[in-house]
């Protein structure tokens, strides 16, 4: 059996980075910057008002108080977007709106709240220091400043600053496109009627959701029957447009019923193995699209030709598939975008109840983690088909390969689920 680390290392080593693209900003959410983003403009771009009020010379209002207001003539009104040039002459003022270009000569803005809001003249009841309510050009970023380093995943604020600096497109690696294919003669579409002997397909919905949560665009392929020819054809077709494929089912030890294994083994580019973990021991990983077929891989997508698509053949039991996603697929997804592949660091917690674990396998026990008390409670129902207990879990307790039991009170590693 292969260790979890050795299997993960093999996967990461096989991943080829997605090509950088010039993505329109409204399609860049979740993409990862391929180059440093530098601003060639100052932010803000020009001196402007931070408030609605009156642009003045600070010296002219130095003596203003409630008892002795200073009254100034108002020469003009300047709103945001007005590109004409205005000036504040000594002893005078210009009414100004938030975001409007600061008139020449002005060195302070008096908020409208400190005035009588006058039109011809304005009565000012408080003095202001030079620079009051003024946003200086370059006060946020100067031309040539690094806004975001290469390798940054673009979220809302990052997209915002790129737009603010005038970038219409961004050179980045898009969200990986993931296709999920469920296999099994027993599968029925949720929402359709069921007869005994069949089950509703949960894995493709679960894995597509997990992929989206991990920052991918995910699509569910139509469910496939246990027919190796149909499975191979679907996988090769899906590989032409996806950056990563996941199948579920058909990889355990059941001989001719293991349809995914049967379909892919002869290609020679996907390897099936046992990984020393529970749940999730039967795993398969490889590449589809170069050696096996022509026209597949990322070339169809505009990427460099001949890059094969990574495929994960996940076990059919839902909890096994879920844990496999967290341990192996998610790091691979990160690696596709050039992000560090290491999974989130576990926390430590005190076990509330005794547990047992198989010898020689790392086990992942569904649990509820209490951050306040630093304790973790294993859930009842730890079999790999028990998705109801998975749905109640907020974390996985990690038990090392050599440990077969632990009493309550012991300290364990806990992986929080997103
Ligand atoms: P397999 O890996 O195909 O031998 O399947 C192992 C177990 O997982 C069986 O009990 C299957 O019925 C179940 N299973 C397989 N695929 C799915 C699926 N898409 N959704 C829910 N359970 C599944
Ligand atoms: Mg099956």
PDB file of N, CA, C and O in Angstrom, residues 375-402:
ATOM      1  N   UNK A 375     -12.099  20.818  22.105  1.00  0.00           N
ATOM      2  CA  UNK A 375     -12.381  19.383  22.167  1.00  0.00           C
ATOM      3  C   UNK A 375     -13.047  18.921  20.873  1.00  0.00           C
ATOM      4  O   UNK A 375     -13.631  19.726  20.138  1.00  0.00           O
ATOM      5  N   UNK A 376     -12.933  17.619  20.621  1.00  0.00           N
ATOM      6  CA  UNK A 376     -13.495  17.074  19.386  1.00  0.00           C
ATOM      7  C   UNK A 376     -14.237  15.774  19.689  1.00  0.00           C
ATOM      8  O   UNK A 376     -13.743  14.914  20.414  1.00  0.00           O
ATOM      9  N   UNK A 377     -15.458  15.681  19.149  1.00  0.00           N
ATOM     10  CA  UNK A 377     -16.321  14.526  19.428  1.00  0.00           C
ATOM     11  C   UNK A 377     -16.499  13.696  18.164  1.00  0.00           C
ATOM     12  O   UNK A 377     -17.053  14.184  17.174  1.00  0.00           O
ATOM     13  N   UNK A 378     -15.993  12.426  18.161  1.00  0.00           N
ATOM     14  CA  UNK A 378     -16.225  11.577  16.993  1.00  0.00           C
ATOM     15  C   UNK A 378     -17.707  11.273  16.855  1.00  0.00           C
ATOM     16  O   UNK A 378     -18.398  11.090  17.862  1.00  0.00           O
ATOM     17  N   UNK A 379     -18.216  11.250  15.630  1.00  0.00           N
ATOM     18  CA  UNK A 379     -19.639  10.973  15.414  1.00  0.00           C
ATOM     19  C   UNK A 379     -19.867   9.467  15.348  1.00  0.00           C
ATOM     20  O   UNK A 379     -18.966   8.702  14.997  1.00  0.00           O
ATOM     21  N   UNK A 380     -21.095   9.042  15.660  1.00  0.00           N
ATOM     22  CA  UNK A 380     -21.426   7.636  15.442  1.00  0.00           C
ATOM     23  C   UNK A 380     -21.741   7.478  13.957  1.00  0.00           C
ATOM     24  O   UNK A 380     -22.286   8.390  13.324  1.00  0.00           O
ATOM     25  N   UNK A 381     -21.388   6.297  13.402  1.00  0.00           N
ATOM     26  CA  UNK A 381     -21.620   6.087  11.971  1.00  0.00           C
ATOM     27  C   UNK A 381     -20.389   6.449  11.179  1.00  0.00           C
ATOM     28  O   UNK A 381     -20.337   7.477  10.504  1.00  0.00           O
ATOM     29  N   UNK A 382     -19.345   5.624  11.261  1.00  0.00           N
ATOM     30  CA  UNK A 382     -18.079   5.940  10.587  1.00  0.00           C
ATOM     31  C   UNK A 382     -17.856   5.072   9.348  1.00  0.00           C
ATOM     32  O   UNK A 382     -16.748   5.026   8.816  1.00  0.00           O
ATOM     33  N   UNK A 383     -18.911   4.360   8.892  1.00  0.00           N
ATOM     34  CA  UNK A 383     -18.721   3.557   7.681  1.00  0.00           C
ATOM     35  C   UNK A 383     -18.735   4.459   6.450  1.00  0.00           C
ATOM     36  O   UNK A 383     -19.345   5.528   6.455  1.00  0.00           O
ATOM     37  N   UNK A 384     -18.073   3.977   5.384  1.00  0.00           N
ATOM     38  CA  UNK A 384     -17.824   4.877   4.265  1.00  0.00           C
ATOM     39  C   UNK A 384     -19.062   5.151   3.411  1.00  0.00           C
ATOM     40  O   UNK A 384     -19.031   6.016   2.552  1.00  0.00           O
ATOM     41  N   UNK A 385     -20.171   4.422   3.671  1.00  0.00           N
ATOM     42  CA  UNK A 385     -21.403   4.743   2.933  1.00  0.00           C
ATOM     43  C   UNK A 385     -22.251   5.753   3.707  1.00  0.00           C
ATOM     44  O   UNK A 385     -23.248   6.250   3.188  1.00  0.00           O
ATOM     45  N   UNK A 386     -21.862   6.070   4.965  1.00  0.00           N
ATOM     46  CA  UNK A 386     -22.761   6.822   5.841  1.00  0.00           C
ATOM     47  C   UNK A 386     -22.625   8.329   5.622  1.00  0.00           C
ATOM     48  O   UNK A 386     -21.950   9.034   6.360  1.00  0.00           O
ATOM     49  N   UNK A 387     -23.330   8.783   4.597  1.00  0.00           N
ATOM     50  CA  UNK A 387     -23.226  10.180   4.212  1.00  0.00           C
ATOM     51  C   UNK A 387     -24.000  11.098   5.164  1.00  0.00           C
ATOM     52  O   UNK A 387     -23.690  12.284   5.281  1.00  0.00           O
ATOM     53  N   UNK A 388     -24.981  10.523   5.873  1.00  0.00           N
ATOM     54  CA  UNK A 388     -25.719  11.359   6.838  1.00  0.00           C
ATOM     55  C   UNK A 388     -24.786  11.838   7.931  1.00  0.00           C
ATOM     56  O   UNK A 388     -24.841  12.998   8.350  1.00  0.00           O
ATOM     57  N   UNK A 389     -23.901  10.973   8.402  1.00  0.00           N
ATOM     58  CA  UNK A 389     -22.971  11.422   9.447  1.00  0.00           C
ATOM     59  C   UNK A 389     -21.931  12.374   8.860  1.00  0.00           C
ATOM     60  O   UNK A 389     -21.477  13.285   9.543  1.00  0.00           O
ATOM     61  N   UNK A 390     -21.580  12.187   7.589  1.00  0.00           N
ATOM     62  CA  UNK A 390     -20.651  13.128   6.946  1.00  0.00           C
ATOM     63  C   UNK A 390     -21.250  14.539   6.928  1.00  0.00           C
ATOM     64  O   UNK A 390     -20.582  15.524   7.191  1.00  0.00           O
ATOM     65  N   UNK A 391     -22.548  14.565   6.620  1.00  0.00           N
ATOM     66  CA  UNK A 391     -23.213  15.870   6.511  1.00  0.00           C
ATOM     67  C   UNK A 391     -23.317  16.574   7.860  1.00  0.00           C
ATOM     68  O   UNK A 391     -23.449  17.793   7.916  1.00  0.00           O
ATOM     69  N   UNK A 392     -23.256  15.799   8.947  1.00  0.00           N
ATOM     70  CA  UNK A 392     -23.291  16.409  10.291  1.00  0.00           C
ATOM     71  C   UNK A 392     -21.908  16.813  10.781  1.00  0.00           C
ATOM     72  O   UNK A 392     -21.769  17.535  11.755  1.00  0.00           O
ATOM     73  N   UNK A 393     -20.868  16.287  10.118  1.00  0.00           N
ATOM     74  CA  UNK A 393     -19.506  16.538  10.592  1.00  0.00           C
ATOM     75  C   UNK A 393     -19.041  17.929  10.176  1.00  0.00           C
ATOM     76  O   UNK A 393     -19.411  18.427   9.117  1.00  0.00           O
ATOM     77  N   UNK A 394     -18.220  18.545  11.021  1.00  0.00           N
ATOM     78  CA  UNK A 394     -17.578  19.794  10.626  1.00  0.00           C
ATOM     79  C   UNK A 394     -16.066  19.636  10.554  1.00  0.00           C
ATOM     80  O   UNK A 394     -15.345  20.590  10.299  1.00  0.00           O
ATOM     81  N   UNK A 395     -15.605  18.417  10.815  1.00  0.00           N
ATOM     82  CA  UNK A 395     -14.161  18.209  10.843  1.00  0.00           C
ATOM     83  C   UNK A 395     -13.862  16.715  10.731  1.00  0.00           C
ATOM     84  O   UNK A 395     -14.756  15.878  10.865  1.00  0.00           O
ATOM     85  N   UNK A 396     -12.594  16.436  10.450  1.00  0.00           N
ATOM     86  CA  UNK A 396     -12.124  15.045  10.407  1.00  0.00           C
ATOM     87  C   UNK A 396     -10.988  14.903  11.419  1.00  0.00           C
ATOM     88  O   UNK A 396     -10.045  15.707  11.422  1.00  0.00           O
ATOM     89  N   UNK A 397     -11.101  13.881  12.270  1.00  0.00           N
ATOM     90  CA  UNK A 397      -9.984  13.569  13.172  1.00  0.00           C
ATOM     91  C   UNK A 397      -9.007  12.712  12.372  1.00  0.00           C
ATOM     92  O   UNK A 397      -9.410  11.761  11.702  1.00  0.00           O
ATOM     93  N   UNK A 398      -7.718  13.040  12.441  1.00  0.00           N
ATOM     94  CA  UNK A 398      -6.705  12.274  11.713  1.00  0.00           C
ATOM     95  C   UNK A 398      -5.976  11.376  12.703  1.00  0.00           C
ATOM     96  O   UNK A 398      -5.349  11.856  13.650  1.00  0.00           O
ATOM     97  N   UNK A 399      -6.077  10.069  12.465  1.00  0.00           N
ATOM     98  CA  UNK A 399      -5.387   9.110  13.339  1.00  0.00           C
ATOM     99  C   UNK A 399      -4.227   8.495  12.548  1.00  0.00           C
ATOM    100  O   UNK A 399      -4.449   7.920  11.474  1.00  0.00           O
ATOM    101  N   UNK A 400      -2.999   8.607  13.064  1.00  0.00           N
ATOM    102  CA  UNK A 400      -1.842   8.095  12.326  1.00  0.00           C
ATOM    103  C   UNK A 400      -1.923   6.584  12.092  1.00  0.00           C
ATOM    104  O   UNK A 400      -2.610   5.863  12.823  1.00  0.00           O
ATOM    105  N   UNK A 401      -1.167   6.127  11.077  1.00  0.00           N
ATOM    106  CA  UNK A 401      -1.175   4.737  10.626  1.00  0.00           C
ATOM    107  C   UNK A 401      -0.897   3.748  11.757  1.00  0.00           C
ATOM    108  O   UNK A 401      -1.473   2.667  11.819  1.00  0.00           O
ATOM    109  N   UNK A 402       0.020   4.109  12.666  1.00  0.00           N
ATOM    110  CA  UNK A 402       0.476   3.149  13.680  1.00  0.00           C
ATOM    111  C   UNK A 402      -0.449   3.083  14.886  1.00  0.00           C
ATOM    112  O   UNK A 402      -0.304   2.205  15.724  1.00  0.00           O
TER     113      UNK A 402
END
